Coordinates of C-alpha atoms in Angstrom, one line a residue:
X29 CA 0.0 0.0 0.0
X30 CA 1.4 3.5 -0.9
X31 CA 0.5 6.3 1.4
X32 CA 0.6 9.6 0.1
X33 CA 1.4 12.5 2.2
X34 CA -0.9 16.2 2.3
X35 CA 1.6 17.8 0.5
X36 CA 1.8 15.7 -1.9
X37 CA -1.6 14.7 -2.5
X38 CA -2.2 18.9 -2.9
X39 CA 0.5 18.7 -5.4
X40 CA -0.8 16.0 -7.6
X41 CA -4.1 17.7 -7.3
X42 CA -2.8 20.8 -8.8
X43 CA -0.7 19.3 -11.5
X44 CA -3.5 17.3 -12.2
X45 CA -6.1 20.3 -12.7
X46 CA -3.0 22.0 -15.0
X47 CA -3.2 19.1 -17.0
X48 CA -6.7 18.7 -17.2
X49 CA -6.8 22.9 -18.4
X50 CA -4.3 21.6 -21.2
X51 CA -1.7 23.9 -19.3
X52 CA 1.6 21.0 -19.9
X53 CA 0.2 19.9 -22.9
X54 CA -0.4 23.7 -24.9
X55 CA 3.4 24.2 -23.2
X56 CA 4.8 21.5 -25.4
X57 CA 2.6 22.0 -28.7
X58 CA 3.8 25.7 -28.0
X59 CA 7.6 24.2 -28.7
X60 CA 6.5 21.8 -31.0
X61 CA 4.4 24.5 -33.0
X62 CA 7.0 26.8 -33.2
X63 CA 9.8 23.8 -34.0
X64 CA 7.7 22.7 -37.0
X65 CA 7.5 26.4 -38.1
X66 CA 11.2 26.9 -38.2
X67 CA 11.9 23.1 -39.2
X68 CA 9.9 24.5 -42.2
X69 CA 11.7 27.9 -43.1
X70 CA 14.8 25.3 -42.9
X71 CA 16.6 27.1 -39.8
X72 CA 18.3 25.2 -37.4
X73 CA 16.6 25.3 -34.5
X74 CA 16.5 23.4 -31.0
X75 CA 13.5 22.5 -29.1
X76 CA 12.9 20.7 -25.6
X77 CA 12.9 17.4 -27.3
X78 CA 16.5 18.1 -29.1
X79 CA 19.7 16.5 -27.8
X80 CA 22.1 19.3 -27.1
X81 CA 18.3 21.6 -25.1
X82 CA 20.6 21.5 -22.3
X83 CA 23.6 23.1 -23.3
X84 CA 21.5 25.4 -26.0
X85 CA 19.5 27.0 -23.2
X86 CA 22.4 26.9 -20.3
X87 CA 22.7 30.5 -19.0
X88 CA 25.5 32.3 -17.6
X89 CA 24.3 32.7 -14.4
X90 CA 22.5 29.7 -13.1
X91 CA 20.6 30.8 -10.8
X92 CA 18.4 32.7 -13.4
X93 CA 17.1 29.7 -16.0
X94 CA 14.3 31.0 -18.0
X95 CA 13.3 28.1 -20.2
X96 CA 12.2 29.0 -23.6
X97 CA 10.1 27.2 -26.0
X98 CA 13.2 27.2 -28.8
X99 CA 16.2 28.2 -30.0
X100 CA 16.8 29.5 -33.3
X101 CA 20.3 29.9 -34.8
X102 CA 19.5 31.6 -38.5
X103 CA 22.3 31.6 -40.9
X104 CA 21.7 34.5 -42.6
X105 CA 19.1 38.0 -42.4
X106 CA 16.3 35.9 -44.7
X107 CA 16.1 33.3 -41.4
X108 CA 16.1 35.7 -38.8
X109 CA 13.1 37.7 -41.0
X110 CA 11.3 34.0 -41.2
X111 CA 12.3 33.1 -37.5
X112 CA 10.3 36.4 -36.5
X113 CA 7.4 35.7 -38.5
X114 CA 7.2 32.2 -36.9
X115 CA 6.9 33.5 -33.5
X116 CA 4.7 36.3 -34.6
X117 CA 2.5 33.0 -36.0
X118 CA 2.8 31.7 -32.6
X119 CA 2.1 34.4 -30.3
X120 CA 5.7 34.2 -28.8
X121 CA 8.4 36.6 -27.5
X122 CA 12.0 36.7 -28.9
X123 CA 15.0 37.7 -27.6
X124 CA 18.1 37.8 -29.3
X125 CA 21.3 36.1 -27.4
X126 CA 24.8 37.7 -28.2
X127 CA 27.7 36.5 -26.1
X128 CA 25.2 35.2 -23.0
X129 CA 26.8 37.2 -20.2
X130 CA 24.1 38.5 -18.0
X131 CA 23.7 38.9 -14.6
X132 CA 20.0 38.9 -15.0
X133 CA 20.1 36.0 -17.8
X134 CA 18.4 38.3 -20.3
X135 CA 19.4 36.5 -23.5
X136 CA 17.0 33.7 -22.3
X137 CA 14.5 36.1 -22.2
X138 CA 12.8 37.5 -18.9
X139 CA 9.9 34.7 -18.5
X140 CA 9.6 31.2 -19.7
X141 CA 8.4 30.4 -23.4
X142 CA 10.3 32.7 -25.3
X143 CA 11.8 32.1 -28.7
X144 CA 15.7 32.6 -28.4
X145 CA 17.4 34.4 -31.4
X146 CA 21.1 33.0 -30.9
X147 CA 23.2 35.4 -33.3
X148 CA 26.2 32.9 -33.4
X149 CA 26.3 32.0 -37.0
X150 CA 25.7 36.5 -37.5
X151 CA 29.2 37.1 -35.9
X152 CA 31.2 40.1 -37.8
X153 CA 33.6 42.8 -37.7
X154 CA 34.4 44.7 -40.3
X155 CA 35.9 48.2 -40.3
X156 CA 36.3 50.6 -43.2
X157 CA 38.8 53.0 -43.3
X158 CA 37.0 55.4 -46.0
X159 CA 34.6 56.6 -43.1
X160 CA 36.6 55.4 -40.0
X161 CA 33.2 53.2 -38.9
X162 CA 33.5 49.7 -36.9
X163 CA 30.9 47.4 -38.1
X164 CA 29.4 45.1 -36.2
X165 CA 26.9 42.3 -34.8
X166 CA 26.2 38.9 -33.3
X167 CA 28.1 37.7 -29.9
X168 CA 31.3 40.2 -30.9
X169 CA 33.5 40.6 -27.2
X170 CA 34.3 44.0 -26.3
X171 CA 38.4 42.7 -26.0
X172 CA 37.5 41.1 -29.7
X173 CA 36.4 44.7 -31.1
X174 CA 39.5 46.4 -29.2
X175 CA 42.0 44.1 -30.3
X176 CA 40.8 44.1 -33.8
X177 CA 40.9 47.6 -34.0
X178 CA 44.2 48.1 -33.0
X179 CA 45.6 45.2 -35.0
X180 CA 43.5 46.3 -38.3
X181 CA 44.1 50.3 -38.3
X182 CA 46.2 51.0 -34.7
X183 CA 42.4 52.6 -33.7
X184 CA 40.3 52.7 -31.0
X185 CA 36.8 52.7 -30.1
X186 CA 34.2 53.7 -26.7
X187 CA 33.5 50.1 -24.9
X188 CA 33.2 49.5 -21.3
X189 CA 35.9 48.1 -19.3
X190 CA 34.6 44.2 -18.7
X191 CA 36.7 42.3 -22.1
X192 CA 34.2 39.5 -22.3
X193 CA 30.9 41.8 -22.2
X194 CA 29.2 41.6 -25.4
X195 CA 29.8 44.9 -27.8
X196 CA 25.6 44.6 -29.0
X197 CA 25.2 44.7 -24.8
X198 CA 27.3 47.8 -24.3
X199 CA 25.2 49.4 -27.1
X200 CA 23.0 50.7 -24.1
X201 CA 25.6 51.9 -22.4
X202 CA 29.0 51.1 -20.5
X203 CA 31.6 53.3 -19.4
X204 CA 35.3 53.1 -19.7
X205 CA 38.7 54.2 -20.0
X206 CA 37.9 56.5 -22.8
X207 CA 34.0 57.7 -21.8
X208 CA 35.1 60.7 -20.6
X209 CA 36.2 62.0 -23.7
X210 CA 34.7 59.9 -26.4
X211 CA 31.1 58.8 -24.7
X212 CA 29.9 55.9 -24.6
X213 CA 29.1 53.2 -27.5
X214 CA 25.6 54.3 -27.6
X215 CA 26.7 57.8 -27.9
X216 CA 28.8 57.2 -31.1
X217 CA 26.2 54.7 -33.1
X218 CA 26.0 56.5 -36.4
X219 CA 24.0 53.5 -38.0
X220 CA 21.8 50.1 -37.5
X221 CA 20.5 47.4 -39.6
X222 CA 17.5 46.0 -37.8
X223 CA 14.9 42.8 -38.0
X224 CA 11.5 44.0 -37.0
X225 CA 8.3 41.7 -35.6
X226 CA 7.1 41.3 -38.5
X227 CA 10.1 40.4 -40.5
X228 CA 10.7 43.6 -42.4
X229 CA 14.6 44.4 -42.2
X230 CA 15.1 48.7 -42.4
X231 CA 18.5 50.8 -41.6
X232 CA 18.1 53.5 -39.2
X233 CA 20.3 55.9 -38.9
X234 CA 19.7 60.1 -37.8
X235 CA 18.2 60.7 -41.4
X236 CA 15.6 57.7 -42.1
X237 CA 13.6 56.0 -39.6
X238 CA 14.9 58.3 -36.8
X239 CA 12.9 57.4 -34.4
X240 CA 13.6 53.8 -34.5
X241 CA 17.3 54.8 -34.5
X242 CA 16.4 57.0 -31.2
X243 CA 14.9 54.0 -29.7
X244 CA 17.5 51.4 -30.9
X245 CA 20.1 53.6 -28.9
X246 CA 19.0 52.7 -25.0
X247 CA 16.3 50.3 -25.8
X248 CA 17.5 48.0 -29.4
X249 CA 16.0 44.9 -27.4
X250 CA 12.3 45.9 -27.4
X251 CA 12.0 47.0 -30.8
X252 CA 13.6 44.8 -32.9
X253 CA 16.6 42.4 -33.6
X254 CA 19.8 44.6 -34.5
X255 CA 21.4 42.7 -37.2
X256 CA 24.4 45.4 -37.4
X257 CA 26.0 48.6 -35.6
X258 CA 27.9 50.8 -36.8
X259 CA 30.0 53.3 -34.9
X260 CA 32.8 55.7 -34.9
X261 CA 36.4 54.8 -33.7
X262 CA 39.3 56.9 -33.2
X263 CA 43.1 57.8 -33.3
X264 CA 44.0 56.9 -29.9
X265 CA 45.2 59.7 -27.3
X266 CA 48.5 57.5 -26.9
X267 CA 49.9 54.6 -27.3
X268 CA 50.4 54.2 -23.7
X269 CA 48.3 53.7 -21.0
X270 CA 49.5 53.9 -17.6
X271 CA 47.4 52.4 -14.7
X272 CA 47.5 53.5 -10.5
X273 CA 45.6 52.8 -7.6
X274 CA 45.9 54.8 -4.8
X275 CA 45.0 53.1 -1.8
X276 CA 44.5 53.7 2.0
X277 CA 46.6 52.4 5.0
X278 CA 44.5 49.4 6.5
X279 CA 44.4 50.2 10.1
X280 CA 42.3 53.6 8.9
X281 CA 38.6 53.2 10.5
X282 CA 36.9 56.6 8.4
X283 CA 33.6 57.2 9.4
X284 CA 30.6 57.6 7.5
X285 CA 31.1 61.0 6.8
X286 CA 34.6 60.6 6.2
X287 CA 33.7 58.5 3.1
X288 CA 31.1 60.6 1.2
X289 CA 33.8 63.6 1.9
X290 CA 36.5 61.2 0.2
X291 CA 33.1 61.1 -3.0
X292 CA 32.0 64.0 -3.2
X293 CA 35.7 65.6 -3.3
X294 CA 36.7 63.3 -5.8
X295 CA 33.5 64.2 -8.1
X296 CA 34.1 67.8 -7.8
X297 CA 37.8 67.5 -8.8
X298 CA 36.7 65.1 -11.6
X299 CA 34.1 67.7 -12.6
X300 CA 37.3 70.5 -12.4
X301 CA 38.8 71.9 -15.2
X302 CA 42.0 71.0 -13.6
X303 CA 40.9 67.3 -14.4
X304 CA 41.4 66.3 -18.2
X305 CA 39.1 64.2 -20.0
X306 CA 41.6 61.5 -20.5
X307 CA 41.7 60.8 -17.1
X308 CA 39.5 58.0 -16.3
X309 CA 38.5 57.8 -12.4
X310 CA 37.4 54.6 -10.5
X311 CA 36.1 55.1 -7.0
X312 CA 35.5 52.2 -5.0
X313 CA 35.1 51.8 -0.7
X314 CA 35.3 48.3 0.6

């Protein structure tokens, strides 16, 4: 005889009623519906049933494991277009997944049942020394765009200071060495090639579609699926870059106070015009 404790029989109870509502069973036709549709536009894809699920949908931070319903790796800007339109079909969410460093595991999408555009097979850099403009997309590092840079034309670009964060990520933001004088990425996108929900692919730039270029450069996630950047790079200050860190004897106990004094007189020298721009300034109190 098998006893069955309170818990458990309110468990079965409730997975039971899920089942009953079709709430496992639409989950899986969900996959499989969207599966079939890509199967059919003939772009790899993975779905819960496929042998490498596991490692297709393993995030970078564990603890944060949206599932999706499928992964889609298109080849090409005709798959991502066709990928769209399948999850348009299905009622679904995408997100696109670049590099798949996030804290927050966004590149698996915020809630379970997304469709997950992995870029992979969309990696490029390619800069042209006509207009001095870096183009790029897919999972490109920020240490990949530097180094290719400097090794291509002896240039530089604005990317935050964290080698393996994704340069499509920093596209929102990210400060480094060079922020100060050169802005951020976002600040010096001068183009972007871009996958919409319905599977139209437009350029934006400060001339046509403006306002999806104004969007793209804060928000490119909810609007669309950037295929490219473009952005500006530059002659570098030097050629050397010399690093210091100032810190405080040990046995110091500062108070409170003494700590936002240390802050805000850093911030108001920073904001001096005794400071130059090529100074970049990292504050930190353990």
């Amino acid at each position: 005889m098998v006893t069955i404790s309170g818990t458990s029989r309110a468990i079965f109870a409730l997975c039971s009623l899920i089942a009953a509502q079709g709430g496992f069973a639409s989950a899986f036709a969900t996959a499989g519906e969207i599966g079939a549709c890509l199967d059919k536009a003939g772009i790899q894809n993975s779905v819960p049933t496929t042998s490498t699920w596991k490692a297709d949908t393993e995030a970078w931070n564990s603890r944060v494991s949206p599932v999706p319903s499928a992964v889609a790796f298109p080849k090409n800007e005709e798959e991502v277009s066709a990928a769209l339109k399948c999850a348009a079909d299905g009622g679904v969410k995408v997100t696109t997944l670049g590099g798949n460093r996030s804290f927050s595991s966004m590149g698996f999408g915020r809630n379970d049942g997304a469709l997950i555009m992995n870029l992979k097979h969309l990696k490029h850099l390619e800069y042209d020394a006509s207009t001095g403009l870096l183009s790029y997309g897919g999972p490109v590092m920020i240490s990949e765009a530097a180094n290719y840079m400097w090794s291509k034309a002896k240039r530089t670009l604005p990317h935050g200071r964290c080698p393996d964060v994704g340069m499509t990520g920093v596209a929102a933001s990210g400060f480094g060495t060079l922020s100060r004088a050169s802005g951020t990425v976002l600040d010096n996108i001068e183009s972007v090639r871009v996958a919409l929900a319905n599977g139209s692919i437009v350029d934006a730039d400060a001339k046509q579609n403006s306002d999806l270029f104004w969007g793209v450069r804060g928000a490119a996630s909810s609007l669309g699926v950037v295929l490219d950047f473009k952005i500006k790079t530059f002659d570098p200050p030097s050629q050397r870059v010399t690093n210091y860190t100032i810190e405080f004897n040990s046995s110091a106990k500062p108070t409170q106070q003494d700590n936002v004094d240390a802050l805000v007189g850093t911030q108001t020298w920073a904001l001096s015009k005794d400071n130059s721009d090529l100074l970049s300034i990292r504050f930190g109190l353990n």
